[in-house]
Coordinates of C-alpha atoms in Angstrom, one line a residue:
X34 CA 0.0 0.0 0.0
X35 CA 2.9 2.4 0.9
X36 CA 4.6 1.5 -2.4
X37 CA 1.4 2.2 -4.4
X38 CA 1.0 5.6 -2.6
X39 CA 4.6 6.5 -3.3
X40 CA 4.2 5.6 -7.0
X41 CA 1.0 7.8 -7.2
X42 CA 2.7 10.8 -5.6
X43 CA 5.7 10.4 -7.8
X44 CA 3.4 10.3 -10.9
X45 CA 1.5 13.3 -9.7
X46 CA 4.8 15.2 -9.1
X47 CA 6.0 14.4 -12.5
X48 CA 2.6 15.4 -14.0
X49 CA 2.7 18.8 -12.3
X50 CA 6.3 19.4 -13.0
X51 CA 5.9 18.7 -16.7
X52 CA 2.9 21.0 -17.0
X53 CA 4.8 23.7 -15.1
X54 CA 7.9 23.5 -17.2
X55 CA 6.0 24.0 -20.5
X56 CA 3.1 26.4 -19.7
X57 CA 3.3 29.8 -21.2
X58 CA 0.9 32.7 -20.5
X59 CA 0.6 36.1 -22.2
X60 CA -1.8 39.1 -22.0
X61 CA -2.9 41.8 -24.5
X62 CA -3.1 44.7 -24.1
X63 CA -1.0 45.4 -21.1
X64 CA -2.6 48.9 -20.6
X65 CA -6.3 49.5 -20.4
X66 CA -8.1 52.9 -20.5
X67 CA -11.0 52.5 -18.2
X68 CA -13.3 50.0 -16.5
X69 CA -15.0 47.7 -18.9
X70 CA -12.1 47.4 -21.3
X71 CA -11.1 43.8 -21.9
X72 CA -7.8 42.0 -21.7
X73 CA -7.2 38.7 -23.6
X74 CA -5.3 36.1 -21.6
X75 CA -3.6 33.4 -23.8
X76 CA -1.9 30.2 -22.7
X77 CA -0.1 27.3 -24.3
X78 CA 1.9 24.2 -23.5
X79 CA -0.3 22.7 -20.8
X80 CA 0.5 19.0 -20.8
X81 CA -2.5 16.6 -20.2
X82 CA -4.9 19.4 -19.6
X83 CA -7.6 18.9 -16.9
X84 CA -11.0 20.4 -16.6
X85 CA -10.0 21.6 -13.2
X86 CA -7.1 23.7 -14.5
X87 CA -8.0 27.3 -13.7
X88 CA -7.1 30.9 -14.1
X89 CA -6.8 33.1 -11.0
X90 CA -7.4 36.9 -11.2
X91 CA -5.3 39.0 -8.8
X92 CA -5.3 42.6 -7.8
X93 CA -3.0 43.9 -6.4
X94 CA -0.4 41.6 -8.1
X95 CA 1.4 40.7 -4.9
X96 CA -1.7 39.1 -3.4
X97 CA -1.2 35.6 -1.9
X98 CA -2.3 32.7 -4.2
X99 CA -5.5 32.2 -2.2
X100 CA -6.4 35.9 -2.2
X101 CA -7.7 36.0 -5.8
X102 CA -10.6 38.3 -6.5
X103 CA -12.0 35.7 -8.9
X104 CA -11.3 32.8 -11.1
X105 CA -12.3 31.0 -14.3
X106 CA -11.7 27.4 -15.3
X107 CA -9.7 27.1 -18.5
X108 CA -12.4 24.9 -20.0
X109 CA -14.2 28.2 -20.7
X110 CA -12.0 28.3 -23.8
X111 CA -13.2 26.1 -26.7
X112 CA -9.6 24.9 -27.3
X113 CA -8.6 24.0 -23.7
X114 CA -8.2 20.3 -24.4
X115 CA -5.3 21.1 -26.7
X116 CA -3.4 22.6 -23.9
X117 CA -3.8 26.1 -25.4
X118 CA -6.5 28.6 -25.3
X119 CA -7.6 32.1 -24.5
X120 CA -10.1 34.0 -22.3
X121 CA -11.3 37.6 -22.8
X122 CA -12.1 39.4 -19.6
X123 CA -13.5 42.9 -19.1
X124 CA -11.8 44.4 -16.0
X125 CA -12.9 47.0 -13.5
X126 CA -10.3 49.6 -12.4
X127 CA -9.4 48.7 -8.8
X128 CA -6.7 51.4 -8.7
X129 CA -4.0 48.7 -8.6
X130 CA -2.6 46.5 -11.3
X131 CA -3.8 43.0 -12.2
X132 CA -2.0 39.8 -12.8
X133 CA -3.2 36.3 -13.8
X134 CA -2.0 32.9 -12.6
X135 CA -2.7 29.4 -14.0
X136 CA -3.0 26.6 -11.5
X137 CA -3.4 22.8 -11.7
X138 CA -6.0 21.5 -9.3
X139 CA -6.6 17.7 -8.9
X140 CA -9.8 16.0 -7.7
X141 CA -7.8 14.4 -4.8
X142 CA -7.1 17.9 -3.5
X143 CA -10.7 19.1 -3.4
X144 CA -11.2 20.4 0.2
X145 CA -14.7 20.1 1.5
X146 CA -13.9 22.6 4.2
X147 CA -12.7 25.3 1.9
X148 CA -15.9 26.5 0.4
X149 CA -17.5 29.6 -1.1
X150 CA -20.7 31.3 0.0
X151 CA -22.8 28.7 -1.8
X152 CA -20.8 25.8 -0.3
X153 CA -19.0 25.0 -3.6
X154 CA -15.3 24.0 -3.1
X155 CA -12.8 26.8 -3.8
X156 CA -10.0 25.8 -6.2
X157 CA -6.7 24.8 -4.8
X158 CA -3.5 26.9 -5.2
X159 CA -0.8 24.3 -4.5
X160 CA 0.4 23.9 -8.1
X161 CA 1.2 27.1 -9.9
X162 CA 1.8 26.6 -13.7
X163 CA 2.4 30.1 -14.9
X164 CA 2.0 33.8 -14.0
X165 CA 1.4 36.7 -16.4
X166 CA 2.9 40.1 -16.7
X167 CA 0.9 42.9 -15.1
X168 CA -2.1 44.8 -16.6
X169 CA -2.4 48.4 -15.7
X170 CA -5.0 51.2 -16.2
X171 CA -3.2 54.0 -17.9
X172 CA -5.8 56.7 -17.2
X173 CA -6.3 58.1 -13.7
X174 CA -9.6 59.7 -14.5
X175 CA -12.4 59.3 -12.0
X176 CA -15.0 56.6 -12.4
X177 CA -18.1 55.2 -10.7
X178 CA -20.0 58.5 -11.3
X179 CA -23.5 58.7 -9.7
X180 CA -26.0 61.4 -9.0
X181 CA -28.5 62.1 -6.2
X182 CA -30.9 64.8 -5.2
X183 CA -29.8 67.2 -2.5
X184 CA -31.9 69.0 0.2
X185 CA -32.1 72.1 -2.0
X186 CA -34.4 71.7 -5.0
X187 CA -32.1 73.6 -7.2
X188 CA -29.1 71.3 -6.5
X189 CA -27.7 68.0 -7.7
X190 CA -25.1 65.9 -5.9
X191 CA -22.5 64.0 -7.9
X192 CA -20.1 61.4 -6.4
X193 CA -17.2 59.5 -8.0
X194 CA -14.1 57.5 -7.1
X195 CA -10.4 58.2 -7.8
X196 CA -7.1 56.5 -6.8
X197 CA -5.7 59.4 -4.7
X198 CA -6.9 62.3 -2.6
X199 CA -5.6 65.1 -4.8
X200 CA -8.1 67.9 -5.6
X201 CA -10.9 67.0 -8.0
X202 CA -13.6 69.3 -9.4
X203 CA -16.9 69.2 -11.1
X204 CA -17.5 71.6 -13.9
X205 CA -21.0 72.0 -15.4
X206 CA -23.3 74.1 -17.5
X207 CA -26.3 74.2 -19.8
X208 CA -24.1 73.9 -22.9
X209 CA -21.9 70.9 -23.6
X210 CA -19.2 73.1 -25.1
X211 CA -19.2 75.6 -22.3
X212 CA -19.0 74.1 -18.7
X213 CA -18.7 77.5 -17.1
X214 CA -19.5 76.6 -13.5
X215 CA -17.1 74.7 -11.2
X216 CA -17.2 73.3 -7.7
X217 CA -14.5 71.6 -5.6
X218 CA -15.3 68.0 -4.6
X219 CA -14.7 66.8 -1.1
X220 CA -12.7 63.6 -0.9
X221 CA -13.0 61.0 1.9
X222 CA -12.0 57.4 2.3
X223 CA -12.5 54.5 4.7
X224 CA -10.0 51.9 6.0
X225 CA -9.9 48.2 6.8
X226 CA -9.9 49.1 10.5
X227 CA -13.3 50.7 10.1
X228 CA -14.9 47.3 9.2
X229 CA -16.6 45.4 12.0
X230 CA -16.1 41.7 11.2
X231 CA -14.8 39.2 8.7
X232 CA -14.4 39.0 5.7
X233 CA -14.5 42.8 5.4
X234 CA -11.7 43.4 7.9
X235 CA -9.5 40.6 6.7
X236 CA -6.7 40.6 4.0
X237 CA -8.9 38.2 2.0
X238 CA -11.9 40.6 1.7
X239 CA -10.3 44.0 1.9
X240 CA -9.0 46.0 -1.1
X241 CA -8.2 49.6 -1.1
X242 CA -11.5 51.4 -1.9
X243 CA -9.8 54.6 -3.3
X244 CA -11.0 58.1 -2.5
X245 CA -14.7 58.8 -2.7
X246 CA -15.4 62.4 -3.9
X247 CA -18.6 64.3 -3.3
X248 CA -19.7 67.7 -4.8
X249 CA -23.0 69.6 -5.2
X250 CA -23.9 71.5 -8.4
X251 CA -26.0 74.5 -7.4
X252 CA -28.4 77.1 -8.8
X253 CA -29.9 74.7 -11.3
X254 CA -33.0 75.6 -13.4
X255 CA -35.7 73.0 -13.0
X256 CA -36.3 70.8 -16.0
X257 CA -33.2 72.0 -17.8
X258 CA -30.6 69.6 -19.2
X259 CA -27.1 70.2 -17.7
X260 CA -23.8 68.8 -18.9
X261 CA -20.9 68.0 -16.5
X262 CA -17.6 66.2 -16.1
X263 CA -15.5 65.4 -13.0
X264 CA -11.7 65.4 -12.5
X265 CA -8.9 67.8 -12.7
X266 CA -6.4 69.3 -15.2
X267 CA -3.5 67.4 -13.6
X268 CA -5.2 64.0 -13.2
X269 CA -7.5 64.1 -16.2
X270 CA -11.2 64.6 -16.7
X271 CA -14.1 62.1 -17.2
X272 CA -16.1 62.1 -20.3
X273 CA -19.0 64.6 -20.4
X274 CA -22.3 63.4 -18.9
X275 CA -25.7 65.1 -18.7
X276 CA -28.8 65.1 -16.5
X277 CA -32.2 66.9 -16.2
X278 CA -32.4 69.1 -13.1
X279 CA -35.2 68.4 -10.7
X280 CA -38.4 70.2 -11.3
X281 CA -40.7 70.0 -8.2
X282 CA -43.5 71.5 -10.2
X283 CA -43.3 69.0 -13.0
X284 CA -46.6 67.8 -14.4
X285 CA -45.1 64.3 -14.6
X286 CA -43.1 62.1 -12.2
X287 CA -41.1 59.1 -13.5
X288 CA -39.2 56.6 -11.4
X289 CA -37.7 53.2 -11.9
X290 CA -37.9 51.2 -8.7
X291 CA -36.6 47.8 -7.5
X292 CA -34.6 46.1 -4.7
X293 CA -32.0 43.5 -4.3
X294 CA -30.2 43.9 -7.6
X295 CA -26.6 43.4 -6.9
X296 CA -24.2 43.1 -9.8
X297 CA -22.6 40.6 -12.2
X298 CA -18.9 39.8 -12.4
X299 CA -17.1 38.2 -15.4
X300 CA -15.5 35.6 -13.1
X301 CA -16.6 33.4 -10.2
X302 CA -15.7 34.7 -6.7
X303 CA -16.2 33.9 -3.1
X304 CA -19.8 35.0 -3.1
X305 CA -22.8 34.6 -5.4
X306 CA -23.1 37.4 -7.9
X307 CA -26.2 38.4 -9.8
X308 CA -26.2 37.8 -13.5
X309 CA -29.8 39.0 -14.0
X310 CA -28.7 42.5 -12.9
X311 CA -27.2 43.0 -16.3
X312 CA -30.6 42.6 -17.9
X313 CA -32.3 44.9 -15.4
X314 CA -29.8 47.7 -16.1
X315 CA -30.2 47.1 -19.8
X316 CA -34.0 47.6 -19.8
X317 CA -33.9 50.6 -17.5
X318 CA -31.3 52.3 -19.6
X319 CA -33.6 51.7 -22.6
X320 CA -36.5 53.3 -20.8
X321 CA -34.3 56.3 -19.8
X322 CA -33.1 56.9 -23.3
X323 CA -36.7 56.8 -24.6
X324 CA -37.7 59.6 -22.2
X325 CA -35.5 62.2 -24.1
X326 CA -35.6 65.4 -22.0
X327 CA -38.0 64.2 -19.4
X328 CA -36.5 63.8 -15.9
X329 CA -36.6 60.5 -14.0
X330 CA -35.0 58.9 -10.9
X331 CA -34.0 55.4 -9.7
X332 CA -34.9 53.9 -6.3
X333 CA -32.9 50.9 -5.2
X334 CA -34.4 49.8 -1.9
X335 CA -31.8 47.8 -0.1
X336 CA -29.4 44.9 -0.8
X337 CA -27.4 47.2 -3.1
X338 CA -24.2 45.4 -4.3
X339 CA -24.2 42.2 -2.3
X340 CA -20.5 42.7 -1.7
X341 CA -20.9 41.1 1.8
X342 CA -17.4 42.1 2.9
X343 CA -15.5 41.6 -0.4
X344 CA -14.8 45.2 -1.2
X345 CA -14.0 44.9 -4.9
X346 CA -17.6 43.9 -5.6
X347 CA -18.6 47.5 -4.7
X348 CA -16.4 48.7 -7.6
X349 CA -18.0 46.2 -9.9
X350 CA -21.5 47.4 -8.8
X351 CA -20.8 51.1 -9.4
X352 CA -19.1 50.4 -12.7
X353 CA -22.2 48.5 -13.8
X354 CA -24.7 51.2 -12.8
X355 CA -22.7 54.2 -14.0
X356 CA -24.5 54.4 -17.4
X357 CA -27.8 54.9 -15.5
X358 CA -26.6 56.7 -12.3
X359 CA -24.6 59.3 -14.3
X360 CA -27.8 60.3 -16.0
X361 CA -30.5 60.2 -13.3
X362 CA -30.4 60.4 -9.5
X363 CA -29.8 57.0 -8.0
X364 CA -31.4 56.8 -4.6
X365 CA -31.0 54.0 -2.0
X366 CA -32.1 52.8 1.4
X367 CA -30.2 50.3 3.6
X368 CA -30.7 46.6 3.5
X369 CA -29.5 43.7 5.6
X370 CA -26.7 42.9 3.2
X371 CA -25.2 46.4 3.7
X372 CA -25.5 46.5 7.5
X373 CA -26.3 43.5 9.6
X374 CA -23.4 42.5 12.0
X375 CA -23.3 40.5 15.2
X376 CA -22.8 43.5 17.6
X377 CA -25.1 46.0 15.9
X378 CA -26.5 48.4 18.5
X379 CA -30.2 47.7 17.9
X380 CA -31.0 44.0 18.2
X381 CA -34.1 43.5 20.4
X382 CA -34.7 40.1 21.8
X383 CA -37.6 39.4 19.5
X384 CA -35.3 40.1 16.5
X385 CA -32.2 38.2 17.6
X386 CA -32.8 35.5 15.0
X387 CA -33.4 38.0 12.3
X388 CA -30.4 40.3 12.5
X389 CA -27.2 38.3 11.9
X390 CA -24.0 38.9 9.8
X391 CA -25.6 39.4 6.4
X392 CA -23.4 42.5 5.9
X393 CA -20.2 40.4 5.9
X394 CA -18.6 42.7 8.5
X395 CA -19.2 45.9 6.5
X396 CA -21.5 47.3 9.2
X397 CA -22.8 49.9 6.8
X398 CA -19.5 51.7 6.1
X399 CA -19.1 51.3 2.3
X400 CA -22.9 52.1 2.0
X401 CA -22.5 55.2 4.1
X402 CA -19.4 56.5 2.5
X403 CA -20.2 55.7 -1.2
X404 CA -23.7 57.2 -1.1
X405 CA -24.8 60.6 0.3
X406 CA -28.6 60.8 0.4
X407 CA -30.7 63.9 1.4
X408 CA -31.2 64.6 5.1
X409 CA -28.8 63.9 7.9
X410 CA -30.0 60.7 9.5
X411 CA -27.3 58.5 11.1
X412 CA -26.9 55.9 13.9
X413 CA -23.7 55.0 15.7
X414 CA -22.3 51.6 15.1
X415 CA -21.0 51.2 18.6
X416 CA -17.6 50.3 17.2
X417 CA -14.7 52.2 15.6
X418 CA -16.6 52.4 12.4
X419 CA -18.1 55.7 11.5
X420 CA -21.9 56.3 12.0
X421 CA -24.2 54.6 9.5
X422 CA -25.9 57.2 7.3
X423 CA -28.6 57.3 4.6
X424 CA -31.1 55.7 6.9
X425 CA -34.3 57.7 6.4
X426 CA -35.1 60.8 4.3
X427 CA -37.6 62.2 1.9
X428 CA -38.0 64.5 -1.1
X429 CA -40.7 65.8 -3.5
X430 CA -40.7 65.3 -7.3
X431 CA -43.8 66.6 -9.2
X432 CA -46.9 65.1 -7.7
X433 CA -45.2 62.5 -5.5
X434 CA -43.6 62.7 -2.0
X435 CA -41.0 59.9 -1.7
X436 CA -40.1 58.6 1.8
X437 CA -37.2 56.2 2.5
X438 CA -36.9 54.3 5.8
X439 CA -34.6 51.8 7.5
X440 CA -35.9 48.3 8.5
X441 CA -32.4 47.5 9.9
X442 CA -32.3 50.1 12.7
X443 CA -34.9 51.1 15.3
X444 CA -38.3 51.9 13.7
X445 CA -40.4 51.4 16.9
X446 CA -42.8 54.0 18.3
X447 CA -40.9 56.7 20.2
X448 CA -37.6 56.2 18.4
X449 CA -35.9 58.9 16.3
X450 CA -36.8 57.2 13.0
X451 CA -40.4 56.8 14.0
X452 CA -40.6 60.5 15.0
X453 CA -39.1 61.5 11.6
X454 CA -41.6 59.4 9.7
X455 CA -44.5 60.8 11.8
X456 CA -43.4 64.5 11.3
X457 CA -42.7 63.9 7.6
X458 CA -46.0 62.3 6.7
X459 CA -48.0 64.8 8.7
X460 CA -46.2 67.7 6.9
X461 CA -46.9 66.6 3.3
X462 CA -48.8 69.2 1.3
X463 CA -51.4 66.9 -0.5
X464 CA -52.4 69.8 -2.8
X465 CA -48.9 69.8 -4.3
X466 CA -48.1 66.2 -3.8
X467 CA -51.3 64.1 -3.7
X468 CA -49.4 60.8 -3.7
X469 CA -47.1 59.5 -1.0
X470 CA -44.7 56.6 -1.7
X471 CA -42.9 55.0 1.3
X472 CA -40.0 52.6 0.6
X473 CA -38.0 50.3 2.9
X474 CA -36.2 47.0 2.6
X475 CA -37.9 44.2 4.6
X476 CA -41.5 43.9 3.7
X477 CA -44.5 44.6 5.9
X478 CA -46.5 42.1 3.8
X479 CA -45.4 39.1 1.8
X480 CA -46.8 35.6 1.0
X481 CA -43.3 34.2 0.6
X482 CA -42.2 31.8 3.3
X483 CA -39.9 34.3 5.1
X484 CA -40.3 32.8 8.6
X485 CA -37.2 34.5 10.0
X486 CA -38.7 37.9 9.5
X487 CA -42.2 37.2 10.9
X488 CA -41.6 39.2 14.1
X489 CA -40.3 42.2 12.1
X490 CA -43.4 42.2 10.0
X491 CA -45.6 42.0 13.1
X492 CA -43.7 45.0 14.7
X493 CA -44.0 47.0 11.4
X494 CA -47.8 46.4 11.3
X495 CA -48.0 47.4 15.0
X496 CA -45.8 50.5 14.8
X497 CA -45.6 51.8 11.3
X498 CA -48.8 50.8 9.6
X499 CA -50.9 53.1 11.8
X500 CA -48.8 56.1 10.6
X501 CA -49.3 55.0 7.0
X502 CA -53.0 54.6 7.5
X503 CA -53.6 57.8 9.4
X504 CA -51.6 59.9 6.9
X505 CA -53.1 58.2 3.8
X506 CA -49.9 56.8 2.3
X507 CA -50.6 55.8 -1.3
X508 CA -48.0 53.1 -1.9
X509 CA -45.5 51.1 0.1
X510 CA -42.6 49.4 -1.7
X511 CA -40.4 46.7 -0.2
X512 CA -37.5 44.5 -1.2
X513 CA -35.8 41.6 0.6
X514 CA -38.0 38.9 -0.9
X515 CA -36.6 38.2 -4.4
X516 CA -40.0 38.2 -6.1
X517 CA -42.6 40.6 -7.4
X518 CA -45.9 40.7 -5.5
X519 CA -48.7 43.2 -5.5
X520 CA -51.3 43.4 -2.7
X521 CA -54.7 44.9 -2.5
X522 CA -55.2 48.2 -0.7
X523 CA -54.5 46.7 2.7
X524 CA -54.7 47.5 6.4
X525 CA -54.2 45.0 9.2
X526 CA -54.1 42.2 6.7
X527 CA -57.6 43.1 5.4
X528 CA -58.3 44.4 1.9
X529 CA -59.9 47.9 1.6
X530 CA -61.6 49.5 -1.3
X531 CA -59.4 52.6 -1.6
X532 CA -55.7 53.4 -1.0
X533 CA -56.8 56.2 1.3
X534 CA -56.6 54.5 4.7
X535 CA -55.4 51.2 3.1
X536 CA -52.1 51.7 1.2
X537 CA -51.2 49.4 -1.7
X538 CA -48.1 47.3 -0.9
X539 CA -45.7 45.9 -3.5
X540 CA -42.7 43.6 -3.0
X541 CA -40.1 44.5 -5.6
X542 CA -37.0 42.6 -4.7
X543 CA -36.7 40.9 -8.0
X544 CA -34.0 42.9 -9.8
X545 CA -31.1 40.5 -9.7
X546 CA -30.6 38.2 -6.7
X547 CA -31.5 34.7 -7.8
X548 CA -32.2 32.9 -4.5
X549 CA -36.0 32.7 -3.9
X550 CA -38.0 31.2 -1.1
X551 CA -41.0 29.1 -1.7
X552 CA -44.5 30.7 -1.3
X553 CA -45.8 30.3 2.2
X554 CA -47.5 26.9 2.7
X555 CA -51.0 26.6 4.1
X556 CA -52.2 24.0 6.6
X557 CA -54.5 22.3 4.1
X558 CA -51.6 21.5 1.7
X559 CA -48.3 22.3 3.4
X560 CA -46.1 20.7 0.7
X561 CA -47.3 23.0 -2.0
X562 CA -47.1 26.7 -2.8
X563 CA -50.3 28.6 -2.1
X564 CA -52.9 28.0 -4.8
X565 CA -55.1 29.8 -5.0
X566 CA -53.3 32.9 -3.6
X567 CA -54.6 34.5 -0.4
X568 CA -57.2 37.1 -1.3
X569 CA -54.8 39.9 -0.3
X570 CA -52.3 39.0 -2.9
X571 CA -53.4 40.3 -6.3
X572 CA -50.5 39.3 -8.5
X573 CA -47.1 37.6 -7.8
X574 CA -44.4 36.1 -9.9
X575 CA -40.9 34.6 -9.7
X576 CA -39.8 36.6 -12.8
X577 CA -36.9 39.1 -12.6
X578 CA -37.5 42.7 -13.5
X579 CA -38.2 46.2 -12.1
X580 CA -41.1 48.5 -11.6
X581 CA -41.8 51.8 -13.4
X582 CA -43.8 54.6 -11.7
X583 CA -45.5 57.3 -13.7
X584 CA -47.6 60.0 -12.0
X585 CA -49.4 63.3 -12.5
X586 CA -51.8 65.2 -10.2
X587 CA -54.7 62.8 -11.1
X588 CA -53.1 59.3 -11.3
X589 CA -50.2 57.3 -10.2
X590 CA -49.4 54.1 -12.2
X591 CA -47.0 51.4 -11.3
X592 CA -46.0 48.8 -13.9
X593 CA -44.0 45.6 -13.5
X594 CA -41.5 45.0 -16.4
X595 CA -40.2 41.5 -16.8
X596 CA -36.6 40.9 -17.6
X597 CA -37.2 38.0 -20.0
X598 CA -38.8 40.3 -22.6
X599 CA -38.7 43.8 -21.3
X600 CA -42.5 44.1 -21.4
X601 CA -45.1 45.0 -18.9
X602 CA -46.7 42.1 -17.0
X603 CA -48.7 43.8 -14.3
X604 CA -50.1 47.3 -13.7
X605 CA -51.9 49.0 -11.0
X606 CA -53.4 52.6 -11.1
X607 CA -54.1 54.7 -8.1
X608 CA -56.3 57.8 -8.6
X609 CA -56.0 60.9 -6.5
X610 CA -59.6 60.3 -5.4
X611 CA -58.4 57.1 -3.7
X612 CA -59.7 54.7 -6.2
X613 CA -57.4 51.7 -7.1
X614 CA -57.8 50.2 -10.6
X615 CA -56.3 46.8 -11.1
X616 CA -57.1 43.2 -11.9
X617 CA -58.5 40.8 -9.4
X618 CA -57.1 37.4 -8.8
X619 CA -59.5 36.1 -11.4
X620 CA -57.9 38.3 -14.0
X621 CA -54.5 38.2 -15.6
X622 CA -52.8 41.2 -17.2
X623 CA -52.1 40.9 -20.9
X624 CA -48.4 41.5 -21.8
X625 CA -48.1 45.1 -22.8
X626 CA -45.3 46.6 -24.9
X627 CA -43.1 48.6 -22.6
X628 CA -43.5 51.7 -24.7
X629 CA -47.2 51.6 -24.1
X630 CA -46.8 52.5 -20.4
X631 CA -44.1 55.2 -20.9
X632 CA -45.1 58.8 -20.2
X633 CA -47.5 60.8 -22.3
X634 CA -50.3 58.3 -22.4
X635 CA -53.6 59.8 -21.1
X636 CA -55.3 56.5 -20.7
X637 CA -54.2 53.1 -19.4
X638 CA -53.2 50.7 -22.2
X639 CA -53.7 47.6 -20.0
X640 CA -56.2 45.1 -21.3
X641 CA -57.6 42.5 -18.9
X642 CA -58.4 38.9 -19.9
X643 CA -60.7 36.6 -18.0
X644 CA -58.7 33.6 -17.2
X645 CA -60.0 30.2 -18.3
X646 CA -59.9 27.1 -16.2
X647 CA -57.1 25.7 -18.4
X648 CA -54.8 28.6 -17.6
X649 CA -55.5 28.3 -13.9
X650 CA -54.4 24.6 -14.0
X651 CA -51.3 25.6 -16.0
X652 CA -50.5 28.3 -13.4
X653 CA -50.8 25.8 -10.6
X654 CA -48.4 23.5 -12.4
X655 CA -45.9 26.2 -13.1
X656 CA -46.1 27.5 -9.6
X657 CA -45.5 24.1 -8.2
X658 CA -42.5 23.5 -10.5
X659 CA -40.9 26.9 -9.6
X660 CA -41.7 26.4 -5.9
X661 CA -39.8 23.1 -6.0
X662 CA -36.8 24.2 -8.0
X663 CA -36.2 27.6 -6.3
X664 CA -35.6 25.8 -3.0
X665 CA -32.3 24.5 -4.4
X666 CA -28.9 26.0 -3.8
X667 CA -26.8 27.4 -6.6
X668 CA -25.0 24.4 -8.1
X669 CA -21.7 24.0 -9.7
X670 CA -21.4 23.8 -13.5
X671 CA -18.6 24.5 -15.9
X672 CA -18.7 28.2 -15.3
X673 CA -20.3 28.0 -11.8
X674 CA -23.4 29.9 -12.8
X675 CA -27.0 29.0 -12.0
X676 CA -30.1 30.9 -12.9
X677 CA -33.5 29.6 -11.7
X678 CA -36.5 28.9 -14.0
X679 CA -38.0 32.2 -15.1
X680 CA -41.7 31.8 -15.5
X681 CA -44.7 33.7 -14.2
X682 CA -46.6 32.1 -11.4
X683 CA -50.3 32.9 -11.6

């Protein structure tokens, strides 16, 4: 037995040594201009190639072998079995150089204790075959540009990231060729020591986040297009972007709203990333471009990047949303994956099971530093980390008053957030803004089987719902559950006839994250999703997508756009009188071209079909199939990607 083992080890050693001696790796180009540019990695001379041979992606270049930011198996190349191949990778500027390493990994070395977030084995780094030269980003121009409203209605905030703290500016104006106004941007940064827990405060999860710059453009004329760029003469300027200044008296309000989007990466990393977010961004960008000179905004209500302590994922996220966020204000509220940590200050006994370590040790720091929302809400972390910001705030756009709240910090009666919500709702001028939209992360209502959050939902109904009811909130939007679900006008779990006194609730956490719970079972058939739906749930689906809000003084319309086709699959209309116009559970909305629900349509373009018995049976079958499959974990494949079945559930 000892002899056989020795022979095997000798064979393995010769196998690895032979591959190492012959393997060559090259990259082209060696200098990239900006994030999104691609590098081509070529290799040759791998003897007896294996489908476990893999390419590690490293930044900075001196990172230990097991501190890659991501990896791809060489079998992603169609010619890998010849021992040669190539992979093209778009890279994000992390303000340090990249290098690439090829490793041999054998099945006997798979370590069942060395796993990623989805419990898949991480590749081994024992046998290095080759390492590339370095790839650098030649331009130091700022990136990750994003806009936000400011407290002043004639202002617009712009934020961006650069590699150093030298002075940067924003120059802007109404003419692209004449950016006559200029403002100095304030630069800040955060450190590894500011993080609260692993992996965010470890050498594995931490990468230098660069400097985050923040400036406010002032004295803007409402409804006018402004052009701007960020940077400096010494370090270089960004390309010129543009936006439409906020017009509080606008006859029309347009918003694109969703939660739980995350981002995609061109490689596999330690955590699950969200491939569907690419499609969400694509369709929203299409809609924004179709608006021309009409202003709009984005609301992303929690679970923003899903970095969970791996700091470079924030860079990937901001690079992905820049085409949107550099054109329209991008507003956020905090979710569990930005904040939750074991020693967070507010963790009542009834929520001990709910609030865990979903933030990966970030304790809200990247979220607080990389965004700057209106207002000045903050809560101490109780640790060295700076206070958590961007918790609750509000603003007006046209006929809508938007309110953002935090479900991760104290929202109970008597607390600071509760008092803010109470004062804010009581002070709304309903002549100017007849509609009020409240947004938070964890839902007050859902028919998904989110048992862990049951006590939070109960406390929200007890503490927050009376404020919503008394102040005639029109619409409440929630994320956290990675599905779309629309409820009737509801109060104390009972349907009302108007939104006045019974707000319409929507769960809109379907923008990217692909883990989905089953629908909540009922006692009479505990092994199946709920069919028929509870009477409070008017429409629900496991489809990815986003919602589009369009409002004037008479009507607010919300449409759900599905990612699989970019078309509208559900619509609800709320009139200023209080009336709610939508389908019942016995109706299904006809698929409507997305252009039909864009602005400028005086009447609804939604047609309602009476559902036949055959469609009901089909819906039950589809719902059962999806309810079964979406319980599964993400599974390993040749490129470690898994996307659940994408079908509507009636």
